[in-house]
XYZ file of C-alpha atoms in Angstrom:
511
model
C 0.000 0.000 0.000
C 1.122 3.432 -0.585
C -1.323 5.961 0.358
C -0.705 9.651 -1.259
C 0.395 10.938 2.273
C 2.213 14.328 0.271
C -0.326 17.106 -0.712
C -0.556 20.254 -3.090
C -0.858 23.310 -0.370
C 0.425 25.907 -2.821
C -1.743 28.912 -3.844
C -1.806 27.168 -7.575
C -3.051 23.515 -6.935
C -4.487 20.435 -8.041
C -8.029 20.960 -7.578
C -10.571 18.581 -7.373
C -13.048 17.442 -10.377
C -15.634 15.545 -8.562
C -18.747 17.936 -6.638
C -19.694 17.547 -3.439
C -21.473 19.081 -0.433
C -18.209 19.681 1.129
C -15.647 22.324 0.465
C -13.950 19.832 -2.147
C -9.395 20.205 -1.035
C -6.621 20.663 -3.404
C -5.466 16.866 -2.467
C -8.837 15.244 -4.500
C -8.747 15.610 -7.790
C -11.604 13.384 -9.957
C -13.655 13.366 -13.163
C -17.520 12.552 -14.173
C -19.104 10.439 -16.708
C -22.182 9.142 -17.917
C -23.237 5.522 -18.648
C -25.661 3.389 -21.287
C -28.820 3.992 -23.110
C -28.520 0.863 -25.777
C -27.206 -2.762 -25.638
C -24.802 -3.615 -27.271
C -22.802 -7.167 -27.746
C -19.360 -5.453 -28.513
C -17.544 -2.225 -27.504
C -19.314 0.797 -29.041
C -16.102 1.550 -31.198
C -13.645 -1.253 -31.552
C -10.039 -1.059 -31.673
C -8.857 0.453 -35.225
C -6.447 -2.478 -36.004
C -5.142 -0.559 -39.209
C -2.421 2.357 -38.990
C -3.774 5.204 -37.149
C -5.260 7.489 -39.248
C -4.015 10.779 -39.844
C -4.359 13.781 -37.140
C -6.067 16.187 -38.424
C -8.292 18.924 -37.635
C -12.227 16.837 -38.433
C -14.853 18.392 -39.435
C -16.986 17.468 -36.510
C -16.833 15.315 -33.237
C -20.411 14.935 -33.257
C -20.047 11.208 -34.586
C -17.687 10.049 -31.976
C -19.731 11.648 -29.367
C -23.004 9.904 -30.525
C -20.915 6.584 -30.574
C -18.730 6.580 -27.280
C -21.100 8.743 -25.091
C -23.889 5.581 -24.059
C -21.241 4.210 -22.202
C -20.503 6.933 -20.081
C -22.603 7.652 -16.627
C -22.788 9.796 -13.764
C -22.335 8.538 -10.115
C -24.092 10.072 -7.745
C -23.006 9.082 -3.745
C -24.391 9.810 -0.441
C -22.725 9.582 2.766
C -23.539 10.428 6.320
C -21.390 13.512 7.759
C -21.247 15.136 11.318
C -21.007 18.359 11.658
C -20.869 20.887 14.362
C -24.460 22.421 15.375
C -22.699 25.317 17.127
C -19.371 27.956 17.390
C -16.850 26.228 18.735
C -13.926 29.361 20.155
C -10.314 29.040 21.202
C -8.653 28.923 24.388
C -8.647 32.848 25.638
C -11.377 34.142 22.843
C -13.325 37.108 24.154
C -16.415 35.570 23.037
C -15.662 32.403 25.284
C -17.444 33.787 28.514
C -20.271 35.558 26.136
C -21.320 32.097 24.460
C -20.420 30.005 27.485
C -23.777 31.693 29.198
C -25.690 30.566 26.261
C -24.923 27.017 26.275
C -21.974 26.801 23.323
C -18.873 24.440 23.717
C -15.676 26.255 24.796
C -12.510 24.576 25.180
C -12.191 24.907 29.032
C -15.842 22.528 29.126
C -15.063 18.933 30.045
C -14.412 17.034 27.198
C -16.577 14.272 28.332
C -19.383 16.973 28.313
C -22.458 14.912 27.321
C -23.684 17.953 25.692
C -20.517 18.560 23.568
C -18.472 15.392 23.441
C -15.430 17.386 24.024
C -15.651 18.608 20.211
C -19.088 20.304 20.299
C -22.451 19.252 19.596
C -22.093 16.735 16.152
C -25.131 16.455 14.266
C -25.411 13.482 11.414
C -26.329 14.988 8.091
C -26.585 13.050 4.649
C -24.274 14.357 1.980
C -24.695 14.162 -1.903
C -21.265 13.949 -4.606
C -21.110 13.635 -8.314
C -18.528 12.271 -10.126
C -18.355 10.974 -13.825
C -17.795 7.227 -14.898
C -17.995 4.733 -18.145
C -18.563 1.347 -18.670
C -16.310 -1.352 -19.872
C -18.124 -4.486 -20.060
C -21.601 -5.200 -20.819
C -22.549 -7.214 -17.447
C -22.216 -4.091 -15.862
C -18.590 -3.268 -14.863
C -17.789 0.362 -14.629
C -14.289 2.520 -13.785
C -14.413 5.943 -11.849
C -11.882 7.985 -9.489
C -11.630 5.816 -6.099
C -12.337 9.407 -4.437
C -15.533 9.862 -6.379
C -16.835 6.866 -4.053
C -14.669 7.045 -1.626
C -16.183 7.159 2.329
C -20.144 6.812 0.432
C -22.855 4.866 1.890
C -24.452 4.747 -1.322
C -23.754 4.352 -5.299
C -26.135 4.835 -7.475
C -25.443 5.257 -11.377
C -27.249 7.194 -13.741
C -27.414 6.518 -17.598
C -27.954 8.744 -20.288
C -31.108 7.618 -21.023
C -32.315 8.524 -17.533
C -31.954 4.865 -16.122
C -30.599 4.386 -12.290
C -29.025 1.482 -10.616
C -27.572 1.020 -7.140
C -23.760 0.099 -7.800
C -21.662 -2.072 -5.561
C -17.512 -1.382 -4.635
C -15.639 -4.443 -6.700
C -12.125 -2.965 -5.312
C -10.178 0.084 -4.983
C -6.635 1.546 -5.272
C -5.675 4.742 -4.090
C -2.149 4.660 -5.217
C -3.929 5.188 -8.658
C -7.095 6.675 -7.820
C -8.782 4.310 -9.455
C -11.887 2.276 -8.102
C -14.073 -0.194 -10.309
C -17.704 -0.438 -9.457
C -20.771 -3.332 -10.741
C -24.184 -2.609 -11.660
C -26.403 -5.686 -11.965
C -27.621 -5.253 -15.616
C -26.764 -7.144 -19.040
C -26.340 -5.771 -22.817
C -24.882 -3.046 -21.840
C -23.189 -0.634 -24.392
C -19.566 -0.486 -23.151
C -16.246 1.495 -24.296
C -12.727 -0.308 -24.275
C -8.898 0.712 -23.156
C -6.350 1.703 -25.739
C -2.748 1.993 -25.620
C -2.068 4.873 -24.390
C 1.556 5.029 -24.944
C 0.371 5.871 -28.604
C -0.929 9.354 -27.746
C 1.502 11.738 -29.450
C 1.556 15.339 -27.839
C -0.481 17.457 -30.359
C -3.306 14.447 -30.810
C -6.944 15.055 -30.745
C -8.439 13.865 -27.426
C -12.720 14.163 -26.236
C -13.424 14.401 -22.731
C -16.924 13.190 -21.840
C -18.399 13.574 -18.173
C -20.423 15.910 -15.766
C -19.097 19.022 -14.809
C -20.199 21.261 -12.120
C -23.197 18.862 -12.038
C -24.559 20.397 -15.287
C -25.200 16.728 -16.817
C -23.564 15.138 -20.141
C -20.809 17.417 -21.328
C -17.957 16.824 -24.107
C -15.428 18.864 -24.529
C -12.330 18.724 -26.849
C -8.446 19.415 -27.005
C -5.402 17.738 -27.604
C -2.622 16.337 -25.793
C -0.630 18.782 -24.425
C 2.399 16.605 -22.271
C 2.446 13.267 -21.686
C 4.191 11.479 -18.589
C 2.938 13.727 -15.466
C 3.408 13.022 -11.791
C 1.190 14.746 -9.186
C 1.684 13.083 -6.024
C 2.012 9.433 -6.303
C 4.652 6.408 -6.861
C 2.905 5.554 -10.308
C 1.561 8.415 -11.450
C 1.239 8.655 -15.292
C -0.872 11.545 -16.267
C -1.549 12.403 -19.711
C -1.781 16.320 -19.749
C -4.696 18.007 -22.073
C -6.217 21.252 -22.517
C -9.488 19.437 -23.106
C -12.139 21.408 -20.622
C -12.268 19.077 -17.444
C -13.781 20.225 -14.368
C -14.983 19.434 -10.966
C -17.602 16.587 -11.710
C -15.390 15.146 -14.325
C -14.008 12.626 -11.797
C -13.860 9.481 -13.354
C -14.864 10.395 -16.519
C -12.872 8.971 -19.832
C -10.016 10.786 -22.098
C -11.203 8.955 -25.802
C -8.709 9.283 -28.571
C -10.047 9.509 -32.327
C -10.924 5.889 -32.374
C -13.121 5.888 -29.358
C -10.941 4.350 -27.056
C -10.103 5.067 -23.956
C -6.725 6.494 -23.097
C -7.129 8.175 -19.783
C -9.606 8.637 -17.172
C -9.792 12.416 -15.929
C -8.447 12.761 -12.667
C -7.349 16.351 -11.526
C -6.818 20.316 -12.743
C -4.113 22.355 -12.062
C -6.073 25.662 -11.020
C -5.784 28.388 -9.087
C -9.461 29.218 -8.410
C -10.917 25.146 -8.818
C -11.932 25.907 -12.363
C -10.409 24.864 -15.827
C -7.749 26.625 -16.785
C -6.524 24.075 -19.401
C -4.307 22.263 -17.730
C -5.669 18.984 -16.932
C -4.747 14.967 -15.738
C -5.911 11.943 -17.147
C -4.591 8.694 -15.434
C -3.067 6.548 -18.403
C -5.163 3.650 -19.672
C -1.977 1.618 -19.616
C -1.924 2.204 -16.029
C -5.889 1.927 -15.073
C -6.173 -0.965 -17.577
C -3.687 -3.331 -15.364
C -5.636 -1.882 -12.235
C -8.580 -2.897 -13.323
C -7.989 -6.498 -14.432
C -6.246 -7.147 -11.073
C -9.343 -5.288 -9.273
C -12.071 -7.689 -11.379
C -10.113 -10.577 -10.855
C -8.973 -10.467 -6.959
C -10.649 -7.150 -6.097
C -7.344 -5.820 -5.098
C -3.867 -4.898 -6.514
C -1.316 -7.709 -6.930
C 1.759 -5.290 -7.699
C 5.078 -6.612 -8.047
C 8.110 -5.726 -5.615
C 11.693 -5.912 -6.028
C 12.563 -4.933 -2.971
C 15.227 -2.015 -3.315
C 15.488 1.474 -2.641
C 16.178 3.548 -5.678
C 16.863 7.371 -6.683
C 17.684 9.280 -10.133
C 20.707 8.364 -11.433
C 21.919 12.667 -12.090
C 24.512 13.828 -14.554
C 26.991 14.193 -11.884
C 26.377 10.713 -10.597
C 26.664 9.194 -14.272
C 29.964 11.777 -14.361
C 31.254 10.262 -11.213
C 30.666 6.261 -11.923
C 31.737 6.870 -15.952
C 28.359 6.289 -17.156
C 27.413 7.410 -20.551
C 24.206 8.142 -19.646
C 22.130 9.168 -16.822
C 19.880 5.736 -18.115
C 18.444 3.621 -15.218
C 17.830 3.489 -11.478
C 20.540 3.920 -8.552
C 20.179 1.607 -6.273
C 20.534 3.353 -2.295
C 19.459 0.361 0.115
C 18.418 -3.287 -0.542
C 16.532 -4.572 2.800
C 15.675 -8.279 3.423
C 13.881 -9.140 0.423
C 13.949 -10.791 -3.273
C 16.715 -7.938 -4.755
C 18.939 -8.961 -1.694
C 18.247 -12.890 -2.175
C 19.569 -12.101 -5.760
C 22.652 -10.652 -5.315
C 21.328 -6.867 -5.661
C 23.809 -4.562 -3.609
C 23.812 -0.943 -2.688
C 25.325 1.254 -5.338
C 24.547 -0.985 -8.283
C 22.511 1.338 -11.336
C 19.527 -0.723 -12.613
C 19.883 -0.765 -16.347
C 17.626 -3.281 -17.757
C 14.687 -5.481 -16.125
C 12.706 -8.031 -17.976
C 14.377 -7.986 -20.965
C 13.024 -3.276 -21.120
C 15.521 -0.825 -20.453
C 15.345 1.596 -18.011
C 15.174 5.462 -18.314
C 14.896 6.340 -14.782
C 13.562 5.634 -11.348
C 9.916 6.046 -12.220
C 10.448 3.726 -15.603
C 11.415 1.171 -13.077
C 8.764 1.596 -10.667
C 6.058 1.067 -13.106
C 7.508 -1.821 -14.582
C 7.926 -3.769 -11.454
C 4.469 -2.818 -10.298
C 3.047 -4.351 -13.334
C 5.611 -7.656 -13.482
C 3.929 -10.966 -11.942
C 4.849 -11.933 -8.551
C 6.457 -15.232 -8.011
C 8.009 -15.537 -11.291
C 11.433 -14.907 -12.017
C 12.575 -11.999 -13.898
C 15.541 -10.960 -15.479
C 17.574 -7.421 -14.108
C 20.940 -6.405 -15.355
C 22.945 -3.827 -13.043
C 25.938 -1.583 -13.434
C 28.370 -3.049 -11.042
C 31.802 -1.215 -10.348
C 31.996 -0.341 -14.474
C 30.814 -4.013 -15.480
C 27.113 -5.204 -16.406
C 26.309 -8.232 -14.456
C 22.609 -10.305 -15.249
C 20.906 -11.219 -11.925
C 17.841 -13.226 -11.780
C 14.972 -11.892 -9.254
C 11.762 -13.789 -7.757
C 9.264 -10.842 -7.413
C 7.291 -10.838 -4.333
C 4.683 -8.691 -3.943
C 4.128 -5.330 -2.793
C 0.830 -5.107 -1.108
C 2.218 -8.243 1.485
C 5.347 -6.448 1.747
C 3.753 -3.171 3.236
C 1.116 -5.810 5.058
C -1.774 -4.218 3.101
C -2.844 -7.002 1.839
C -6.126 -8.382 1.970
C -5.453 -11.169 3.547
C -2.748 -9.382 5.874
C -5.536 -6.897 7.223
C -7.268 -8.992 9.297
C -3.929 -9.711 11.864
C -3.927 -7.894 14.622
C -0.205 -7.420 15.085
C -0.429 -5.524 11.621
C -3.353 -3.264 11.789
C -6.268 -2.091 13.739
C -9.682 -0.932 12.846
C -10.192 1.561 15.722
C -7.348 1.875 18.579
C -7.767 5.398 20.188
C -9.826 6.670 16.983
C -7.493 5.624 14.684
C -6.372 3.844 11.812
C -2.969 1.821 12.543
C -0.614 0.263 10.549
C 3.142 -1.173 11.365
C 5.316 1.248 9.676
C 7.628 -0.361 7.122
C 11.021 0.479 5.254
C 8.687 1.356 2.027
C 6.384 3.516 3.910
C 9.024 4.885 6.006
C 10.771 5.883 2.865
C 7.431 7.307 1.394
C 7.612 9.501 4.307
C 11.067 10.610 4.407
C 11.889 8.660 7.580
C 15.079 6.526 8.250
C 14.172 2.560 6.368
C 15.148 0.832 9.817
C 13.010 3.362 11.578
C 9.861 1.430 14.075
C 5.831 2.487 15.110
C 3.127 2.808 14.253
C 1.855 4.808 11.086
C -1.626 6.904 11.285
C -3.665 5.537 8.310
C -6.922 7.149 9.385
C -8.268 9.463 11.960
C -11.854 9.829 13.710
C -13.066 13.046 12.946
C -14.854 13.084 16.001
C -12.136 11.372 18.030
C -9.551 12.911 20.876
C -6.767 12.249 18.853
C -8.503 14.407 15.633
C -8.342 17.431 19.009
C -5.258 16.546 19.366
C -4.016 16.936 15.873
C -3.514 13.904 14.651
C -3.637 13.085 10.994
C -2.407 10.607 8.275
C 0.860 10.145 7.782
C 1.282 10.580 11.709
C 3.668 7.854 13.043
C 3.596 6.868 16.696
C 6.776 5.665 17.642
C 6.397 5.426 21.968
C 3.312 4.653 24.447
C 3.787 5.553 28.101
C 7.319 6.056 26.787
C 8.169 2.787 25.642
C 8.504 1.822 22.041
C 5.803 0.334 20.044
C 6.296 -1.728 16.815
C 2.766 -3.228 16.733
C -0.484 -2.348 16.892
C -0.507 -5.579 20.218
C 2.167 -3.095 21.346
C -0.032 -0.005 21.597
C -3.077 -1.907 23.086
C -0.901 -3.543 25.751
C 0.133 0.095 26.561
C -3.128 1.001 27.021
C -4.052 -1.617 29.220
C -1.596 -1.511 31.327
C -2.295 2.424 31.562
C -5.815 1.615 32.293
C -5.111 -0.326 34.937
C -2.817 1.786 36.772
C -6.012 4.157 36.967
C -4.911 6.588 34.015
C -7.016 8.426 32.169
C -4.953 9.414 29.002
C -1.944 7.825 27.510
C 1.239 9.461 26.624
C 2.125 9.053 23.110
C 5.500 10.406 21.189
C 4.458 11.099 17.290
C 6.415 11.784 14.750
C 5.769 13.811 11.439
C 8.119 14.644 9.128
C 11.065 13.007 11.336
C 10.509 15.757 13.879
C 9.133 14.251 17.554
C 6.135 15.632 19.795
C 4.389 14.377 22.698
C 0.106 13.994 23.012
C -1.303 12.523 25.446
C -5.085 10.891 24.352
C -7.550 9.829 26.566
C -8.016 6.242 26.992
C -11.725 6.305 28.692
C -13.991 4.362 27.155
């Protein structure tokens, strides 16, 4: 698992494309889409097997629209929110004493105030999102933004003929933003993946969806830069100036033949709105996603086991390189890259039989190679190329985020303290810029309406100490709290860590 724990707090940011009754943040960033009206036994526009035809400016796009635009839907979701009924004023406002008299929560009221529950009066209130969508099968399987759905109570997709149906959560993956959704219908009129490592910069592109909740909307550009990274490990964003905004979550990027090459995922803006810079997620990308979503309703990604930076000009300089080609290898842990001979300092030139460009090439392949099998990797060793053969685990186990990893205990919790947990781990560690042998606890999730959300504590947080003594596992952190129950404690003193730099909170432990 790697969950996007970095976020875009500039004044020009990646907005968010999918609406809600929220103030939508600069971290979410989704498209819309709209679904079928007619059955069909085949995708709406097949793969042109013949030589692509030539770009040029067409006469129309109405044709393509007519074709491709059945299979694309909007989602709507509702989820149940709480929200504060009342002001809630800091330590030493001069309003404190005036709202005190008439009944509002102030800081210096108990926190186990029945009234308040130490946060202020929370009232449960139903909220409504949009997001866009398409279909890409005709049983009913359909691909949006994982944020479009993410946290809802209910899915329900709409079709462009006016048609509703309540939609079930196959899988998700938030590394990609990607989540895959089932309707129960049949005949179906349904859009397929291209290759999106076709798209040329300066190629016609139609973005279909449901922006600002306006309903079915296309809009047209080209591509204007292809290989973006936003946030995440393997991020692949095809840029276009095609008009994409909020509600275009999850919506699909088609190319001239009606495939799908991207699904619209986030805007640079400095005001939320299209400016023309906009992010599809590659199909190449979503496409593996999905398969590995529909078959095991998770991600199976491969892991090599290695830490890894640019290899720079001065590095290639310094090691007599040619080239600043491939991946520098910084730290091989216990895993399959140290089982096969992989050592610190060694540049990554070649695996399975595809040379590497850089750091990010490399990523992405591994991710997509199949664990268990053996795969070939040729290094840069001391001025001398050296073939290595590597078993590929698999990512998801090696973070312990796998399904069937979830359920331990000792890995990670559902709710301890109103939180999330996870056992931190050299990947994660590394995600967040701490040391690879560095122990705790990792925040995954926080309770809104919990002591540690008072208290400050968010995702990303790592715990490292409980009643100051280290904690590795989440059996750690419970025993702590046991033991501080029953030495009659109310709270429990925890050091956290964010950004490698240390604090102390202490959180109650009442029931």
């Amino acid at each position: 698992m790697r969950t996007r724990f970095s976020q875009f707090l500039a004044t020009v940011s990646v907005a968010a494309l999918s609406l809600g009754a929220l103030p939508v943040t600069a971290q979410q960033a989704v498209t819309e889409t709209q679904a079928p009206a007619n059955s069909a036994d085949a995708p709406l526009v097949a793969p042109d097997t013949a030589a692509r035809r030539q770009q040029i400016m067409p006469d129309s796009f109405a044709d393509l629209v007519e074709k491709v635009s059945p299979a694309v839907v909007n989602i709507n979701t509702t989820s149940v929110i709480e929200q504060p009924t009342g002001p809630v004023f800091p330590e030493g406002s001069p309003f404190s004493d005036l709202f005190r008299e008439f009944g509002f929560p102030t800081p210096d009221q108990g926190q186990g105030d029945p009234r308040f529950g130490g946060r202020g009066q929370q009232q449960a209130q139903r909220a409504n999102a949009l997001g866009s969508g398409f279909v890409i099968s005709d049983d009913g399987y359909i691909v949006t933004n994982n944020h479009v759905i993410e946290g809802a109570d209910e899915i329900e997709i709409e079709f462009k003929d006016g048609a509703r149906r309540k939609a079930e959560v196959v899988g998700t993956d938030k590394q990609t933003d990607i989540a895959l959704l089932k309707v129960d219908a049949t005949d179906l009129p349904y859009v397929g993946f291209g290759n999106s490592d076709d798209a040329r910069v300066g190629d016609w592109v139609l973005a279909l969806g449901n922006p600002l909740g306006q309903g079915f909307s296309a809009s047209t550009g080209i591509v204007s830069a292809r290989g973006r990274a936003l946030t995440g490990t393997y991020d692949d964003f095809i840029q276009t100036d095609a008009s994409i905004n909020r509600g275009n979550s999850g919506g699909p990027l088609f190319n001239m033949d009606g495939e799908v090459i991207g699904v619209n995922t986030a805007i640079l803006s400095p005001n939320g709105g299209s400016i023309g810079i906009g992010f599809s997620m590659a199909s190449n990308v979503v496409g593996n996603v999905v398969q590995q979503l529909r078959e095991f309703g998770e991600t199976r990604r491969g892991w090599l086991g290695v830490k890894i930076q640019r290899v720079t000009p001065e590095i290639a300089e310094s090691l007599g390189l040619d080239n600043e080609n491939g991946a520098m290898v910084t730290d091989v842990p216990d895993g399959p890259a140290a089982d096969a001979g992989v050592k610190s300092g060694d540049v990554i030139v070649s695996f399975d039989g595809n040379d590497i460009t850089d750091d990010r090439d490399l990523v992405a392949r591994v991710a997509q190679a199949p664990i268990g099998e053996k795969v070939d990797v040729t290094v840069l060793r001391d001025g001398k190329s050296e073939d290595l053969q590597v078993t590929l685990g698999r990512r998801e186990t090696a973070e312990g985020t796998a399904s069937d990893e979830q359920s331990a205990p000792a890995e990670t919790s559902d709710d301890t303290l109103g939180m999330q947990l996870q056992t931190l781990t050299p990947e994660i560690a590394a995600e967040l810029g701490m040391s690879g042998d560095q122990q705790g606890l990792v925040v995954r999730e926080v309770d809104p309406s919990s002591d540690a959300a008072d208290k400050g504590l968010s995702q990303g947080d790592v715990i490292t100490e409980a009643g100051q003594q280290a904690v590795n596992s989440v059996s750690d952190l419970r025993d702590r709290i046991t033991e501080a129950k029953d030495a009659g404690r109310k709270s429990l003193l925890l050091m956290i860590r964010r950004g490698g730099e240390p604090r102390f909170v202490a959180l109650s432990i009442e029931d």
